[in-house]
Amino acid sequence: MRITHLAAAAALALGAGLAALPAAGAQDMIVEKKTFELPSFTTVSGRTVKGVKVGWEAYGKLNEAKDNVVLITHFFSGTSHAAGKYTPGDKAPGYWDAIIGPGKAIDTNKYYVVASDTLANLSPKDPTVVTTGPASINPDTGKPYGLDFPLVTIKDFVNVQKALLESLGITRLKAVVGASMGALQAYEWAASYPDMVERIIPVIGAPTADAYLIGWLSLWAQPILDDPNWNKGDYYGKEPPVAGLKTALKLVTLHANAAEWADRTFGRALADEAKNPFVAVENKFKIETALDQAATARANVADANHFLYLVKASQSAAVDPAKITVPTMLLYSPTDQVFLADSVRAQFALIKNARLKVSKTIAGPYGHLNGVLEIRRVASDITQFLDHDMTKPWVIR
Amino acid sequence: MRITHLAAAAALALGAGLAALPAAGAQDMIVEKKTFELPSFTTVSGRTVKGVKVGWEAYGKLNEAKDNVVLITHFFSGTSHAAGKYTPGDKAPGYWDAIIGPGKAIDTNKYYVVASDTLANLSPKDPTVVTTGPASINPDTGKPYGLDFPLVTIKDFVNVQKALLESLGITRLKAVVGASMGALQAYEWAASYPDMVERIIPVIGAPTADAYLIGWLSLWAQPILDDPNWNKGDYYGKEPPVAGLKTALKLVTLHANAAEWADRTFGRALADEAKNPFVAVENKFKIETALDQAATARANVADANHFLYLVKASQSAAVDPAKITVPTMLLYSPTDQVFLADSVRAQFALIKNARLKVSKTIAGPYGHLNGVLEIRRVASDITQFLDHDMTKPWVIR
């Protein structure tokens, strides 16, 4: 899940007492968005899309053997902007800047780190995102696809990433590392292309979307389907389903966070002390208006059909943990409400054929979002796992 | 939360291997719905409603001293039908029939058990429910109140119950026992009328709605507010906001349940094996259509404004645990997604002035709903607590 303005503000507000963030400023890594284009892409379901474009970023240097590559796969509302800044004046760096950069856990002095936007990225109106999905122009009609765009799956995301890497001459990955929907992609990489991947680090995610997650994803999407402006996906050039999209985004935001964050940030404070929530339906608590504001900001760059497509893609995750052979380090949050710890642990326990498997918890007040906002807490675990010689046994340091 | 058709079916499906249910049939308790009417009721916020009616049921016999009364307070989508059957042919008894009846945990050979419908009960179209709320006719206008009905709080529910009990000559309660929103009422009883209540048994609930719960309740309600048919609550005699109400009910149903139930009942099964969910937006998983069917059934008897009013009432819960002096037995579910175990435990820890406090967990696959569907697992704890002489120390048996 993306760091929302809300969550980012909360992160700052809650910063005291937590481990210090790396100092920003002079050492900011400046990064550039690039575009990868595939003249034609065929989905796993057998449908072909012309002129598929996705944005990507890279940090560090590709070595001559082209064998120092770490792929970062993004979460539901994330983008390829995993680290660094586009200009020194950017307010915030990429979402995992705490662990990606020179001398950091995923050390760009050592690794060539690649991150790409998925197909149907949630935020096609974000100027830093390049994606192809229902909001894109269908070259055959000159109009947006809408629901004519084929549904896509986690494996389709992986296949686009594979094509991007192959275009760079890369045939082997040191690691695939991703949070949430990015973890689904990491597991899919391990399952589909085990000979290309040396290790995976799924963060706050599981190999398979279980029934409860399928149900929740469906309910995230439902407000969009209920919005009359959605109009079966045909709203481009018309009034878009903003109300439905906003409610969907609110659900994601709250679900991805946790009670400790809510309590410490809002408690039972009112949005307006003069407006008692128990005398009028429209009078709200502070957490209610904060969720509303965060959703409004996100809805400005998001697309409702893309949201639906990402729900379908996330539901498609169905990797059999018993078939994972690639060394795996699972990082999860015990207070995660989206990928519940019990389910994540149960699925991880079924990984019996990996050459190595390790799991660690990520503490913090943000539930699911600990995997993004508190990732620095597991920085040394990530470094150890990346550096580990997989022919040797694992020693816990 | 009410036992939905869905949950009830699941409970049966999952019955194997669990403790045996008490045999039904000959010993079914036959109960009768009665109506309590208050010519005038003034809310805590100072607004007066004429001709307030609520339904109630009683099980057992009121003794001469009128001091053998146990009050049952109902959950968000519940009713006063806590036990027994209206006719021997009823498909299912009241929701807590497993613990209320002759010889059961709350033994009706000993106690006079009273259960009443709240104001603004979720299901005013259920013929067994009697309630007063936004869907009721305003005697001053001859039309439904809509949002002209005053918002109500947990304390208002308690005050109506108090008036009902006083009309029966009852001035002292052996115990108040309630699940979820019923637990909020039990805590409110202890805080507001400590001299009337000997002990409380809050089940799957906490004294105060914390920020995360306030946020979730708000999101449950949002689909109703988003539905154009809601029309600021003015939809009586017009097209009601069924789509929004259904989505709201789906959210409650899934939230109140848990991953184990979802996995065991549905897994990744498709609604229709011939319709792959990854080739068309409208193709669904079984859990998605099951949630839809359950919500459709519930929406038939529910009212959207009543849903909003119950959200507000639940958000109003703000009992300071430090002020609880009444002996308290907390029964909670470790896998509860609505009243998260961490929050329930943390609030319980702040109860320092109660003459006695005890907590027990309720196991089961249903998360929050363990407090309803699996209540028999804590039957002996309930009996011990009800029978305990509060002048003596607690001995764990």
mmCIF file with all atom_site columns, N, CA and C in Angstrom, chain A residues 277-278 280-284 288, chain B residues 76 119-123 134 146-147 149-153 157 181 217-227 229-236 241 244-245 248-249 252 302-316:
data_model
loop_
_atom_site.group_PDB
_atom_site.id
_atom_site.type_symbol
_atom_site.label_atom_id
_atom_site.label_alt_id
_atom_site.label_comp_id
_atom_site.label_asym_id
_atom_site.label_entity_id
_atom_site.label_seq_id
_atom_site.pdbx_PDB_ins_code
_atom_site.Cartn_x
_atom_site.Cartn_y
_atom_site.Cartn_z
_atom_site.occupancy
_atom_site.B_iso_or_equiv
_atom_site.pdbx_formal_charge
_atom_site.auth_seq_id
_atom_site.auth_comp_id
_atom_site.auth_asym_id
_atom_site.auth_atom_id
_atom_site.pdbx_PDB_model_num
ATOM 1   N N  . PRO A 1 277 ? -20.729 14.785 17.012 1.00 0.00 ? 277 PRO A N  1
ATOM 2   C CA . PRO A 1 277 ? -21.161 13.753 16.042 1.00 0.00 ? 277 PRO A CA 1
ATOM 3   C C  . PRO A 1 277 ? -22.456 13.061 16.434 1.00 0.00 ? 277 PRO A C  1
ATOM 4   N N  . PHE A 1 278 ? -22.932 13.305 17.657 1.00 0.00 ? 278 PHE A N  1
ATOM 5   C CA . PHE A 1 278 ? -24.141 12.600 18.088 1.00 0.00 ? 278 PHE A CA 1
ATOM 6   C C  . PHE A 1 278 ? -25.387 13.476 18.056 1.00 0.00 ? 278 PHE A C  1
ATOM 7   N N  . ALA A 1 280 ? -25.859 15.218 14.746 1.00 0.00 ? 280 ALA A N  1
ATOM 8   C CA . ALA A 1 280 ? -26.157 15.292 13.311 1.00 0.00 ? 280 ALA A CA 1
ATOM 9   C C  . ALA A 1 280 ? -25.329 14.259 12.557 1.00 0.00 ? 280 ALA A C  1
ATOM 10  N N  . VAL A 1 281 ? -25.971 13.615 11.594 1.00 0.00 ? 281 VAL A N  1
ATOM 11  C CA . VAL A 1 281 ? -25.300 12.554 10.833 1.00 0.00 ? 281 VAL A CA 1
ATOM 12  C C  . VAL A 1 281 ? -24.013 13.062 10.202 1.00 0.00 ? 281 VAL A C  1
ATOM 13  N N  . GLU A 1 282 ? -24.005 14.333 9.755  1.00 0.00 ? 282 GLU A N  1
ATOM 14  C CA . GLU A 1 282 ? -22.835 14.831 9.032  1.00 0.00 ? 282 GLU A CA 1
ATOM 15  C C  . GLU A 1 282 ? -21.686 15.275 9.942  1.00 0.00 ? 282 GLU A C  1
ATOM 16  N N  . ASN A 1 283 ? -21.891 15.313 11.257 1.00 0.00 ? 283 ASN A N  1
ATOM 17  C CA . ASN A 1 283 ? -20.797 15.679 12.170 1.00 0.00 ? 283 ASN A CA 1
ATOM 18  C C  . ASN A 1 283 ? -19.897 14.474 12.411 1.00 0.00 ? 283 ASN A C  1
ATOM 19  N N  . LYS A 1 284 ? -18.577 14.703 12.304 1.00 0.00 ? 284 LYS A N  1
ATOM 20  C CA . LYS A 1 284 ? -17.658 13.569 12.211 1.00 0.00 ? 284 LYS A CA 1
ATOM 21  C C  . LYS A 1 284 ? -16.558 13.587 13.270 1.00 0.00 ? 284 LYS A C  1
ATOM 22  N N  . GLU A 1 288 ? -12.461 10.250 10.683 1.00 0.00 ? 288 GLU A N  1
ATOM 23  C CA . GLU A 1 288 ? -13.364 10.139 9.522  1.00 0.00 ? 288 GLU A CA 1
ATOM 24  C C  . GLU A 1 288 ? -13.026 11.187 8.461  1.00 0.00 ? 288 GLU A C  1
ATOM 25  N N  . PHE B 1 76  ? -25.203 -5.374 17.036 1.00 0.00 ? 76  PHE B N  1
ATOM 26  C CA . PHE B 1 76  ? -25.528 -4.436 15.956 1.00 0.00 ? 76  PHE B CA 1
ATOM 27  C C  . PHE B 1 76  ? -26.699 -4.915 15.094 1.00 0.00 ? 76  PHE B C  1
ATOM 28  N N  . LEU B 1 119 ? -33.566 0.899  20.384 1.00 0.00 ? 119 LEU B N  1
ATOM 29  C CA . LEU B 1 119 ? -34.062 1.942  19.483 1.00 0.00 ? 119 LEU B CA 1
ATOM 30  C C  . LEU B 1 119 ? -33.342 1.760  18.154 1.00 0.00 ? 119 LEU B C  1
ATOM 31  N N  . ALA B 1 120 ? -33.972 2.168  17.075 1.00 0.00 ? 120 ALA B N  1
ATOM 32  C CA . ALA B 1 120 ? -33.345 2.146  15.751 1.00 0.00 ? 120 ALA B CA 1
ATOM 33  C C  . ALA B 1 120 ? -32.734 0.786  15.430 1.00 0.00 ? 120 ALA B C  1
ATOM 34  N N  . ASN B 1 121 ? -33.401 -0.278 15.890 1.00 0.00 ? 121 ASN B N  1
ATOM 35  C CA . ASN B 1 121 ? -32.933 -1.640 15.567 1.00 0.00 ? 121 ASN B CA 1
ATOM 36  C C  . ASN B 1 121 ? -32.727 -1.764 14.056 1.00 0.00 ? 121 ASN B C  1
ATOM 37  N N  . LEU B 1 122 ? -31.690 -2.511 13.666 1.00 0.00 ? 122 LEU B N  1
ATOM 38  C CA . LEU B 1 122 ? -31.333 -2.590 12.248 1.00 0.00 ? 122 LEU B CA 1
ATOM 39  C C  . LEU B 1 122 ? -32.469 -3.097 11.362 1.00 0.00 ? 122 LEU B C  1
ATOM 40  N N  . SER B 1 123 ? -33.332 -3.925 11.912 1.00 0.00 ? 123 SER B N  1
ATOM 41  C CA . SER B 1 123 ? -34.270 -4.675 11.061 1.00 0.00 ? 123 SER B CA 1
ATOM 42  C C  . SER B 1 123 ? -35.735 -4.363 11.355 1.00 0.00 ? 123 SER B C  1
ATOM 43  N N  . PRO B 1 134 ? -35.715 6.071  12.782 1.00 0.00 ? 134 PRO B N  1
ATOM 44  C CA . PRO B 1 134 ? -35.977 6.913  11.610 1.00 0.00 ? 134 PRO B CA 1
ATOM 45  C C  . PRO B 1 134 ? -37.053 6.364  10.665 1.00 0.00 ? 134 PRO B C  1
ATOM 46  N N  . GLY B 1 146 ? -37.332 9.785  9.114  1.00 0.00 ? 146 GLY B N  1
ATOM 47  C CA . GLY B 1 146 ? -36.061 9.998  8.417  1.00 0.00 ? 146 GLY B CA 1
ATOM 48  C C  . GLY B 1 146 ? -35.064 10.600 9.395  1.00 0.00 ? 146 GLY B C  1
ATOM 49  N N  . LEU B 1 147 ? -34.229 11.507 8.910  1.00 0.00 ? 147 LEU B N  1
ATOM 50  C CA . LEU B 1 147 ? -33.191 12.074 9.771  1.00 0.00 ? 147 LEU B CA 1
ATOM 51  C C  . LEU B 1 147 ? -33.737 13.043 10.815 1.00 0.00 ? 147 LEU B C  1
ATOM 52  N N  . PHE B 1 149 ? -35.533 12.016 13.123 1.00 0.00 ? 149 PHE B N  1
ATOM 53  C CA . PHE B 1 149 ? -35.444 11.246 14.364 1.00 0.00 ? 149 PHE B CA 1
ATOM 54  C C  . PHE B 1 149 ? -34.117 11.608 15.030 1.00 0.00 ? 149 PHE B C  1
ATOM 55  N N  . PRO B 1 150 ? -34.120 11.848 16.352 1.00 0.00 ? 150 PRO B N  1
ATOM 56  C CA . PRO B 1 150 ? -32.850 12.228 16.985 1.00 0.00 ? 150 PRO B CA 1
ATOM 57  C C  . PRO B 1 150 ? -31.830 11.089 16.936 1.00 0.00 ? 150 PRO B C  1
ATOM 58  N N  . LEU B 1 151 ? -30.558 11.440 16.774 1.00 0.00 ? 151 LEU B N  1
ATOM 59  C CA . LEU B 1 151 ? -29.522 10.417 16.896 1.00 0.00 ? 151 LEU B CA 1
ATOM 60  C C  . LEU B 1 151 ? -29.580 9.843  18.310 1.00 0.00 ? 151 LEU B C  1
ATOM 61  N N  . VAL B 1 152 ? -29.292 8.571  18.416 1.00 0.00 ? 152 VAL B N  1
ATOM 62  C CA . VAL B 1 152 ? -29.350 7.917  19.730 1.00 0.00 ? 152 VAL B CA 1
ATOM 63  C C  . VAL B 1 152 ? -27.988 7.308  20.064 1.00 0.00 ? 152 VAL B C  1
ATOM 64  N N  . THR B 1 153 ? -27.769 7.130  21.355 1.00 0.00 ? 153 THR B N  1
ATOM 65  C CA . THR B 1 153 ? -26.485 6.627  21.831 1.00 0.00 ? 153 THR B CA 1
ATOM 66  C C  . THR B 1 153 ? -26.694 5.345  22.627 1.00 0.00 ? 153 THR B C  1
ATOM 67  N N  . PHE B 1 157 ? -30.047 3.600  24.686 1.00 0.00 ? 157 PHE B N  1
ATOM 68  C CA . PHE B 1 157 ? -30.532 2.204  24.680 1.00 0.00 ? 157 PHE B CA 1
ATOM 69  C C  . PHE B 1 157 ? -30.717 1.717  26.123 1.00 0.00 ? 157 PHE B C  1
ATOM 70  N N  . MET B 1 181 ? -22.119 -4.826 20.259 1.00 0.00 ? 181 MET B N  1
ATOM 71  C CA . MET B 1 181 ? -22.819 -3.611 20.676 1.00 0.00 ? 181 MET B CA 1
ATOM 72  C C  . MET B 1 181 ? -23.545 -3.866 22.002 1.00 0.00 ? 181 MET B C  1
ATOM 73  N N  . LEU B 1 217 ? -16.467 1.693  11.626 1.00 0.00 ? 217 LEU B N  1
ATOM 74  C CA . LEU B 1 217 ? -17.918 1.900  11.646 1.00 0.00 ? 217 LEU B CA 1
ATOM 75  C C  . LEU B 1 217 ? -18.301 2.928  10.590 1.00 0.00 ? 217 LEU B C  1
ATOM 76  N N  . SER B 1 218 ? -17.489 3.958  10.478 1.00 0.00 ? 218 SER B N  1
ATOM 77  C CA . SER B 1 218 ? -17.732 4.996  9.475  1.00 0.00 ? 218 SER B CA 1
ATOM 78  C C  . SER B 1 218 ? -17.698 4.407  8.062  1.00 0.00 ? 218 SER B C  1
ATOM 79  N N  . LEU B 1 219 ? -16.748 3.515  7.830  1.00 0.00 ? 219 LEU B N  1
ATOM 80  C CA . LEU B 1 219 ? -16.647 2.918  6.490  1.00 0.00 ? 219 LEU B CA 1
ATOM 81  C C  . LEU B 1 219 ? -17.752 1.904  6.228  1.00 0.00 ? 219 LEU B C  1
ATOM 82  N N  . TRP B 1 220 ? -18.244 1.263  7.272  1.00 0.00 ? 220 TRP B N  1
ATOM 83  C CA . TRP B 1 220 ? -19.433 0.407  7.084  1.00 0.00 ? 220 TRP B CA 1
ATOM 84  C C  . TRP B 1 220 ? -20.578 1.257  6.531  1.00 0.00 ? 220 TRP B C  1
ATOM 85  N N  . ALA B 1 221 ? -20.723 2.449  7.068  1.00 0.00 ? 221 ALA B N  1
ATOM 86  C CA . ALA B 1 221 ? -21.858 3.312  6.722  1.00 0.00 ? 221 ALA B CA 1
ATOM 87  C C  . ALA B 1 221 ? -21.693 4.016  5.384  1.00 0.00 ? 221 ALA B C  1
ATOM 88  N N  . GLN B 1 222 ? -20.455 4.222  4.967  1.00 0.00 ? 222 GLN B N  1
ATOM 89  C CA . GLN B 1 222 ? -20.182 5.073  3.801  1.00 0.00 ? 222 GLN B CA 1
ATOM 90  C C  . GLN B 1 222 ? -20.943 4.650  2.539  1.00 0.00 ? 222 GLN B C  1
ATOM 91  N N  . PRO B 1 223 ? -21.042 3.351  2.228  1.00 0.00 ? 223 PRO B N  1
ATOM 92  C CA . PRO B 1 223 ? -21.778 2.981  1.007  1.00 0.00 ? 223 PRO B CA 1
ATOM 93  C C  . PRO B 1 223 ? -23.233 3.445  1.008  1.00 0.00 ? 223 PRO B C  1
ATOM 94  N N  . ILE B 1 224 ? -23.830 3.560  2.185  1.00 0.00 ? 224 ILE B N  1
ATOM 95  C CA . ILE B 1 224 ? -25.206 4.078  2.251  1.00 0.00 ? 224 ILE B CA 1
ATOM 96  C C  . ILE B 1 224 ? -25.214 5.561  1.903  1.00 0.00 ? 224 ILE B C  1
ATOM 97  N N  . LEU B 1 225 ? -24.291 6.317  2.509  1.00 0.00 ? 225 LEU B N  1
ATOM 98  C CA . LEU B 1 225 ? -24.211 7.759  2.234  1.00 0.00 ? 225 LEU B CA 1
ATOM 99  C C  . LEU B 1 225 ? -23.913 8.006  0.753  1.00 0.00 ? 225 LEU B C  1
ATOM 100 N N  . ASP B 1 226 ? -23.165 7.093  0.126  1.00 0.00 ? 226 ASP B N  1
ATOM 101 C CA . ASP B 1 226 ? -22.795 7.246  -1.286 1.00 0.00 ? 226 ASP B CA 1
ATOM 102 C C  . ASP B 1 226 ? -23.953 6.930  -2.236 1.00 0.00 ? 226 ASP B C  1
ATOM 103 N N  . ASP B 1 227 ? -24.944 6.202  -1.738 1.00 0.00 ? 227 ASP B N  1
ATOM 104 C CA . ASP B 1 227 ? -26.021 5.749  -2.634 1.00 0.00 ? 227 ASP B CA 1
ATOM 105 C C  . ASP B 1 227 ? -26.959 6.926  -2.927 1.00 0.00 ? 227 ASP B C  1
ATOM 106 N N  . ASN B 1 229 ? -29.848 7.041  -3.899 1.00 0.00 ? 229 ASN B N  1
ATOM 107 C CA . ASN B 1 229 ? -31.196 6.799  -3.377 1.00 0.00 ? 229 ASN B CA 1
ATOM 108 C C  . ASN B 1 229 ? -31.322 7.094  -1.886 1.00 0.00 ? 229 ASN B C  1
ATOM 109 N N  . TRP B 1 230 ? -30.199 7.203  -1.188 1.00 0.00 ? 230 TRP B N  1
ATOM 110 C CA . TRP B 1 230 ? -30.273 7.521  0.241  1.00 0.00 ? 230 TRP B CA 1
ATOM 111 C C  . TRP B 1 230 ? -30.914 8.907  0.429  1.00 0.00 ? 230 TRP B C  1
ATOM 112 N N  . ASN B 1 231 ? -30.512 9.834  -0.414 1.00 0.00 ? 231 ASN B N  1
ATOM 113 C CA . ASN B 1 231 ? -31.230 11.126 -0.482 1.00 0.00 ? 231 ASN B CA 1
ATOM 114 C C  . ASN B 1 231 ? -31.346 11.809 0.884  1.00 0.00 ? 231 ASN B C  1
ATOM 115 N N  . LYS B 1 232 ? -30.214 11.837 1.598  1.00 0.00 ? 232 LYS B N  1
ATOM 116 C CA . LYS B 1 232 ? -30.173 12.408 2.959  1.00 0.00 ? 232 LYS B CA 1
ATOM 117 C C  . LYS B 1 232 ? -31.239 11.802 3.875  1.00 0.00 ? 232 LYS B C  1
ATOM 118 N N  . GLY B 1 233 ? -31.464 10.545 3.711  1.00 0.00 ? 233 GLY B N  1
ATOM 119 C CA . GLY B 1 233 ? -32.356 9.820  4.617  1.00 0.00 ? 233 GLY B CA 1
ATOM 120 C C  . GLY B 1 233 ? -33.819 9.884  4.249  1.00 0.00 ? 233 GLY B C  1
ATOM 121 N N  . ASP B 1 234 ? -34.111 10.618 3.195  1.00 0.00 ? 234 ASP B N  1
ATOM 122 C CA . ASP B 1 234 ? -35.509 10.821 2.795  1.00 0.00 ? 234 ASP B CA 1
ATOM 123 C C  . ASP B 1 234 ? -35.834 9.910  1.604  1.00 0.00 ? 234 ASP B C  1
ATOM 124 N N  . TYR B 1 235 ? -36.095 8.660  1.898  1.00 0.00 ? 235 TYR B N  1
ATOM 125 C CA . TYR B 1 235 ? -36.361 7.699  0.819  1.00 0.00 ? 235 TYR B CA 1
ATOM 126 C C  . TYR B 1 235 ? -37.616 6.871  1.085  1.00 0.00 ? 235 TYR B C  1
ATOM 127 N N  . TYR B 1 236 ? -38.336 7.160  2.168  1.00 0.00 ? 236 TYR B N  1
ATOM 128 C CA . TYR B 1 236 ? -39.521 6.350  2.474  1.00 0.00 ? 236 TYR B CA 1
ATOM 129 C C  . TYR B 1 236 ? -40.608 6.651  1.441  1.00 0.00 ? 236 TYR B C  1
ATOM 130 N N  . PRO B 1 241 ? -32.184 3.029  -0.668 1.00 0.00 ? 241 PRO B N  1
ATOM 131 C CA . PRO B 1 241 ? -30.778 2.825  -1.062 1.00 0.00 ? 241 PRO B CA 1
ATOM 132 C C  . PRO B 1 241 ? -30.318 1.385  -0.848 1.00 0.00 ? 241 PRO B C  1
ATOM 133 N N  . GLY B 1 244 ? -26.446 0.496  -1.539 1.00 0.00 ? 244 GLY B N  1
ATOM 134 C CA . GLY B 1 244 ? -25.560 0.950  -0.465 1.00 0.00 ? 244 GLY B CA 1
ATOM 135 C C  . GLY B 1 244 ? -25.742 0.125  0.796  1.00 0.00 ? 244 GLY B C  1
ATOM 136 N N  . LEU B 1 245 ? -26.996 -0.174 1.129  1.00 0.00 ? 245 LEU B N  1
ATOM 137 C CA . LEU B 1 245 ? -27.279 -0.973 2.323  1.00 0.00 ? 245 LEU B CA 1
ATOM 138 C C  . LEU B 1 245 ? -26.679 -2.365 2.186  1.00 0.00 ? 245 LEU B C  1
ATOM 139 N N  . ALA B 1 248 ? -22.976 -2.192 2.704  1.00 0.00 ? 248 ALA B N  1
ATOM 140 C CA . ALA B 1 248 ? -22.734 -2.002 4.138  1.00 0.00 ? 248 ALA B CA 1
ATOM 141 C C  . ALA B 1 248 ? -22.870 -3.332 4.883  1.00 0.00 ? 248 ALA B C  1
ATOM 142 N N  . LEU B 1 249 ? -23.919 -4.080 4.570  1.00 0.00 ? 249 LEU B N  1
ATOM 143 C CA . LEU B 1 249 ? -24.160 -5.362 5.241  1.00 0.00 ? 249 LEU B CA 1
ATOM 144 C C  . LEU B 1 249 ? -23.093 -6.392 4.895  1.00 0.00 ? 249 LEU B C  1
ATOM 145 N N  . VAL B 1 252 ? -20.090 -5.624 7.105  1.00 0.00 ? 252 VAL B N  1
ATOM 146 C CA . VAL B 1 252 ? -20.297 -6.118 8.468  1.00 0.00 ? 252 VAL B CA 1
ATOM 147 C C  . VAL B 1 252 ? -20.103 -7.629 8.521  1.00 0.00 ? 252 VAL B C  1
ATOM 148 N N  . ALA B 1 302 ? -33.847 -4.929 6.679  1.00 0.00 ? 302 ALA B N  1
ATOM 149 C CA . ALA B 1 302 ? -33.097 -3.845 7.321  1.00 0.00 ? 302 ALA B CA 1
ATOM 150 C C  . ALA B 1 302 ? -33.493 -2.488 6.751  1.00 0.00 ? 302 ALA B C  1
ATOM 151 N N  . ASP B 1 303 ? -33.124 -1.444 7.479  1.00 0.00 ? 303 ASP B N  1
ATOM 152 C CA . ASP B 1 303 ? -33.366 -0.074 7.021  1.00 0.00 ? 303 ASP B CA 1
ATOM 153 C C  . ASP B 1 303 ? -32.039 0.677  7.029  1.00 0.00 ? 303 ASP B C  1
ATOM 154 N N  . ALA B 1 304 ? -31.778 1.408  5.947  1.00 0.00 ? 304 ALA B N  1
ATOM 155 C CA . ALA B 1 304 ? -30.479 2.080  5.785  1.00 0.00 ? 304 ALA B CA 1
ATOM 156 C C  . ALA B 1 304 ? -30.257 3.154  6.847  1.00 0.00 ? 304 ALA B C  1
ATOM 157 N N  . ASN B 1 305 ? -31.271 3.961  7.142  1.00 0.00 ? 305 ASN B N  1
ATOM 158 C CA . ASN B 1 305 ? -31.090 4.977  8.185  1.00 0.00 ? 305 ASN B CA 1
ATOM 159 C C  . ASN B 1 305 ? -30.835 4.331  9.547  1.00 0.00 ? 305 ASN B C  1
ATOM 160 N N  . HIS B 1 306 ? -31.531 3.248  9.826  1.00 0.00 ? 306 HIS B N  1
ATOM 161 C CA . HIS B 1 306 ? -31.298 2.554  11.092 1.00 0.00 ? 306 HIS B CA 1
ATOM 162 C C  . HIS B 1 306 ? -29.847 2.083  11.170 1.00 0.00 ? 306 HIS B C  1
ATOM 163 N N  . PHE B 1 307 ? -29.314 1.596  10.046 1.00 0.00 ? 307 PHE B N  1
ATOM 164 C CA . PHE B 1 307 ? -27.901 1.197  10.016 1.00 0.00 ? 307 PHE B CA 1
ATOM 165 C C  . PHE B 1 307 ? -27.021 2.388  10.421 1.00 0.00 ? 307 PHE B C  1
ATOM 166 N N  . LEU B 1 308 ? -27.278 3.542  9.820  1.00 0.00 ? 308 LEU B N  1
ATOM 167 C CA . LEU B 1 308 ? -26.468 4.731  10.133 1.00 0.00 ? 308 LEU B CA 1
ATOM 168 C C  . LEU B 1 308 ? -26.593 5.102  11.610 1.00 0.00 ? 308 LEU B C  1
ATOM 169 N N  . TYR B 1 309 ? -27.799 4.983  12.149 1.00 0.00 ? 309 TYR B N  1
ATOM 170 C CA . TYR B 1 309 ? -28.017 5.343  13.557 1.00 0.00 ? 309 TYR B CA 1
ATOM 171 C C  . TYR B 1 309 ? -27.279 4.376  14.498 1.00 0.00 ? 309 TYR B C  1
ATOM 172 N N  . LEU B 1 310 ? -27.240 3.111  14.112 1.00 0.00 ? 310 LEU B N  1
ATOM 173 C CA . LEU B 1 310 ? -26.518 2.150  14.960 1.00 0.00 ? 310 LEU B CA 1
ATOM 174 C C  . LEU B 1 310 ? -25.005 2.378  14.894 1.00 0.00 ? 310 LEU B C  1
ATOM 175 N N  . VAL B 1 311 ? -24.533 2.830  13.732 1.00 0.00 ? 311 VAL B N  1
ATOM 176 C CA . VAL B 1 311 ? -23.116 3.198  13.621 1.00 0.00 ? 311 VAL B CA 1
ATOM 177 C C  . VAL B 1 311 ? -22.803 4.337  14.587 1.00 0.00 ? 311 VAL B C  1
ATOM 178 N N  . LYS B 1 312 ? -23.631 5.364  14.563 1.00 0.00 ? 312 LYS B N  1
ATOM 179 C CA . LYS B 1 312 ? -23.431 6.505  15.473 1.00 0.00 ? 312 LYS B CA 1
ATOM 180 C C  . LYS B 1 312 ? -23.488 6.036  16.935 1.00 0.00 ? 312 LYS B C  1
ATOM 181 N N  . ALA B 1 313 ? -24.494 5.216  17.240 1.00 0.00 ? 313 ALA B N  1
ATOM 182 C CA . ALA B 1 313 ? -24.630 4.735  18.624 1.00 0.00 ? 313 ALA B CA 1
ATOM 183 C C  . ALA B 1 313 ? -23.383 3.963  19.046 1.00 0.00 ? 313 ALA B C  1
ATOM 184 N N  . SER B 1 314 ? -22.889 3.105  18.160 1.00 0.00 ? 314 SER B N  1
ATOM 185 C CA . SER B 1 314 ? -21.706 2.313  18.505 1.00 0.00 ? 314 SER B CA 1
ATOM 186 C C  . SER B 1 314 ? -20.488 3.220  18.693 1.00 0.00 ? 314 SER B C  1
ATOM 187 N N  . GLN B 1 315 ? -20.381 4.240  17.845 1.00 0.00 ? 315 GLN B N  1
ATOM 188 C CA . GLN B 1 315 ? -19.267 5.190  17.985 1.00 0.00 ? 315 GLN B CA 1
ATOM 189 C C  . GLN B 1 315 ? -19.361 5.969  19.297 1.00 0.00 ? 315 GLN B C  1
ATOM 190 N N  . SER B 1 316 ? -20.587 6.082  19.828 1.00 0.00 ? 316 SER B N  1
ATOM 191 C CA . SER B 1 316 ? -20.778 6.883  21.050 1.00 0.00 ? 316 SER B CA 1
ATOM 192 C C  . SER B 1 316 ? -20.213 6.219  22.297 1.00 0.00 ? 316 SER B C  1
#
